[in-house]
mmCIF file of C-alpha atoms in Angstrom:
data_model
loop_
_atom_site.group_PDB
_atom_site.id
_atom_site.type_symbol
_atom_site.label_atom_id
_atom_site.label_comp_id
_atom_site.label_asym_id
_atom_site.label_seq_id
_atom_site.Cartn_x
_atom_site.Cartn_y
_atom_site.Cartn_z
ATOM 1 C CA ARG A 1 -11.981 -29.849 -28.210
ATOM 2 C CA GLU A 2 -14.737 -31.454 -30.159
ATOM 3 C CA LYS A 3 -18.220 -31.550 -28.179
ATOM 4 C CA GLY A 4 -18.466 -34.393 -26.067
ATOM 5 C CA GLU A 5 -19.609 -35.788 -23.119
ATOM 6 C CA HIS A 6 -17.318 -33.722 -20.660
ATOM 7 C CA TYR A 7 -16.579 -30.887 -23.132
ATOM 8 C CA GLY A 8 -20.628 -28.546 -24.179
ATOM 9 C CA LYS A 9 -18.759 -26.288 -27.493
ATOM 10 C CA SER A 10 -17.193 -27.616 -29.874
ATOM 11 C CA GLU A 11 -13.790 -26.149 -31.170
ATOM 12 C CA GLY A 12 -13.109 -29.063 -33.830
ATOM 13 C CA PRO A 13 -10.994 -31.987 -33.749
ATOM 14 C CA ASP A 14 -7.827 -32.164 -32.393
ATOM 15 C CA PHE A 15 -6.459 -34.701 -34.905
ATOM 16 C CA ALA A 16 -7.728 -36.306 -37.456
ATOM 17 C CA LEU A 17 -9.054 -39.910 -37.079
ATOM 18 C CA VAL A 18 -8.753 -43.035 -38.821
ATOM 19 C CA SER A 19 -12.060 -44.151 -40.164
ATOM 20 C CA ASN A 20 -10.420 -47.204 -41.739
ATOM 21 C CA SER A 21 -7.376 -49.151 -40.913
ATOM 22 C CA ASN A 22 -7.571 -51.540 -43.526
ATOM 23 C CA THR A 23 -5.565 -48.513 -45.934
ATOM 24 C CA GLY A 24 -2.438 -49.943 -45.450
ATOM 25 C CA TRP A 25 -1.814 -47.828 -41.928
ATOM 26 C CA LYS A 26 -0.655 -50.221 -39.247
ATOM 27 C CA MET A 27 0.663 -49.748 -36.015
ATOM 28 C CA GLU A 28 3.886 -51.830 -35.516
ATOM 29 C CA TYR A 29 4.624 -52.528 -31.766
ATOM 30 C CA PRO A 30 7.949 -53.862 -30.663
ATOM 31 C CA SER A 31 7.826 -57.317 -29.523
ATOM 32 C CA HIS A 32 10.446 -56.802 -26.823
ATOM 33 C CA LEU A 33 10.649 -53.643 -25.093
ATOM 34 C CA ILE A 34 14.442 -52.950 -23.539
ATOM 35 C CA LYS A 35 14.690 -52.017 -19.804
ATOM 36 C CA LEU A 36 17.295 -49.252 -19.471
ATOM 37 C CA ASP A 37 19.106 -48.742 -16.277
ATOM 38 C CA TRP A 38 19.626 -45.307 -14.863
ATOM 39 C CA ASP A 39 22.659 -44.522 -17.239
ATOM 40 C CA ALA A 40 20.564 -45.533 -20.374
ATOM 41 C CA LYS A 41 22.735 -48.307 -20.731
ATOM 42 C CA PRO A 42 20.798 -51.476 -22.267
ATOM 43 C CA ASN A 43 19.783 -54.144 -18.997
ATOM 44 C CA VAL A 44 19.807 -56.794 -21.035
ATOM 45 C CA GLU A 45 19.066 -59.367 -17.830
ATOM 46 C CA GLU A 46 15.647 -57.966 -17.364
ATOM 47 C CA SER A 47 12.860 -57.645 -20.037
ATOM 48 C CA LEU A 48 10.326 -54.663 -18.897
ATOM 49 C CA LYS A 49 6.165 -56.004 -20.112
ATOM 50 C CA SER A 50 3.918 -53.196 -21.757
ATOM 51 C CA VAL A 51 -0.094 -54.058 -20.529
ATOM 52 C CA VAL A 52 -2.994 -51.308 -22.400
ATOM 53 C CA LEU A 53 -4.502 -50.057 -19.393
ATOM 54 C CA SER A 54 -8.304 -47.839 -19.997
ATOM 55 C CA ALA A 55 -10.908 -47.049 -18.447
ATOM 56 C CA ALA A 56 -14.261 -47.661 -20.444
ATOM 57 C CA VAL A 57 -17.384 -45.928 -17.987
ATOM 58 C CA GLY A 58 -20.673 -45.230 -19.002
ATOM 59 C CA TYR A 59 -20.333 -47.070 -22.547
ATOM 60 C CA GLU A 60 -22.769 -49.408 -24.397
ATOM 61 C CA ASP A 61 -22.061 -53.069 -24.585
ATOM 62 C CA ALA A 62 -21.613 -52.368 -28.105
ATOM 63 C CA ASP A 63 -19.137 -49.449 -27.890
ATOM 64 C CA PHE A 64 -16.572 -52.124 -26.168
ATOM 65 C CA ILE A 65 -16.505 -54.472 -29.227
ATOM 66 C CA ARG A 66 -14.538 -51.940 -31.816
ATOM 67 C CA PHE A 67 -12.125 -51.426 -28.762
ATOM 68 C CA VAL A 68 -11.563 -54.742 -28.576
ATOM 69 C CA GLU A 69 -11.537 -55.406 -32.201
ATOM 70 C CA SER A 70 -8.892 -52.714 -32.750
ATOM 71 C CA ILE A 71 -6.916 -52.914 -30.133
ATOM 72 C CA ARG A 72 -6.241 -57.194 -31.037
ATOM 73 C CA ALA A 73 -5.362 -56.269 -34.474
ATOM 74 C CA HIS A 74 -2.726 -54.482 -33.653
ATOM 75 C CA TYR A 75 -1.527 -55.625 -29.974
ATOM 76 C CA GLN A 76 -1.443 -59.103 -28.895
ATOM 77 C CA GLY A 77 -0.154 -58.190 -25.622
ATOM 78 C CA GLU A 78 -1.753 -57.593 -21.852
ATOM 79 C CA VAL A 79 -4.908 -55.361 -21.889
ATOM 80 C CA VAL A 80 -7.056 -54.178 -18.527
ATOM 81 C CA LEU A 81 -9.969 -52.506 -18.869
ATOM 82 C CA LEU A 82 -11.833 -51.165 -15.906
ATOM 83 C CA VAL A 83 -15.287 -51.380 -16.567
ATOM 84 C CA ARG A 84 -18.711 -50.587 -14.783
ATOM 85 C CA ASP A 85 -19.462 -52.716 -11.772
ATOM 86 C CA ASN A 86 -23.272 -53.619 -13.307
ATOM 87 C CA ALA A 87 -21.584 -54.036 -16.564
ATOM 88 C CA SER A 88 -23.596 -57.625 -18.467
ATOM 89 C CA ALA A 89 -22.138 -61.083 -18.295
ATOM 90 C CA SER A 90 -22.008 -61.155 -22.054
ATOM 91 C CA LEU A 91 -19.535 -57.887 -21.991
ATOM 92 C CA PHE A 92 -17.724 -60.019 -19.875
ATOM 93 C CA ASN A 93 -17.538 -62.872 -21.793
ATOM 94 C CA MET A 94 -16.610 -60.683 -25.412
ATOM 95 C CA LEU A 95 -13.893 -59.223 -22.685
ATOM 96 C CA GLU A 96 -12.882 -62.961 -21.469
ATOM 97 C CA LYS A 97 -12.883 -63.965 -25.175
ATOM 98 C CA HIS A 98 -10.356 -61.715 -26.015
ATOM 99 C CA ASN A 99 -7.715 -62.290 -23.624
ATOM 100 C CA ILE A 100 -8.431 -59.025 -21.902
ATOM 101 C CA GLN A 101 -8.451 -58.749 -17.825
#
């Protein structure tokens, strides 16, 4: 665990962080998710919908743009972001611009 908001000491990073995603590294998400029945057979009559759900309380507005640009560079599906109740109008405008609820 690294030292941070909820952990006062450092035992080193859990994993390496990506510092530049423009080096050929790219995550690819399936364009269509297949729903499986209880017997693990594909149910072609129904498809699954995916959503990225994240809580982001206690961050400054500038921190959100890094998340928003990163998620939208790799994922165009539905994104729901939980923010503080007194978030700025500019933050809500930026989230709406990037189609994030």
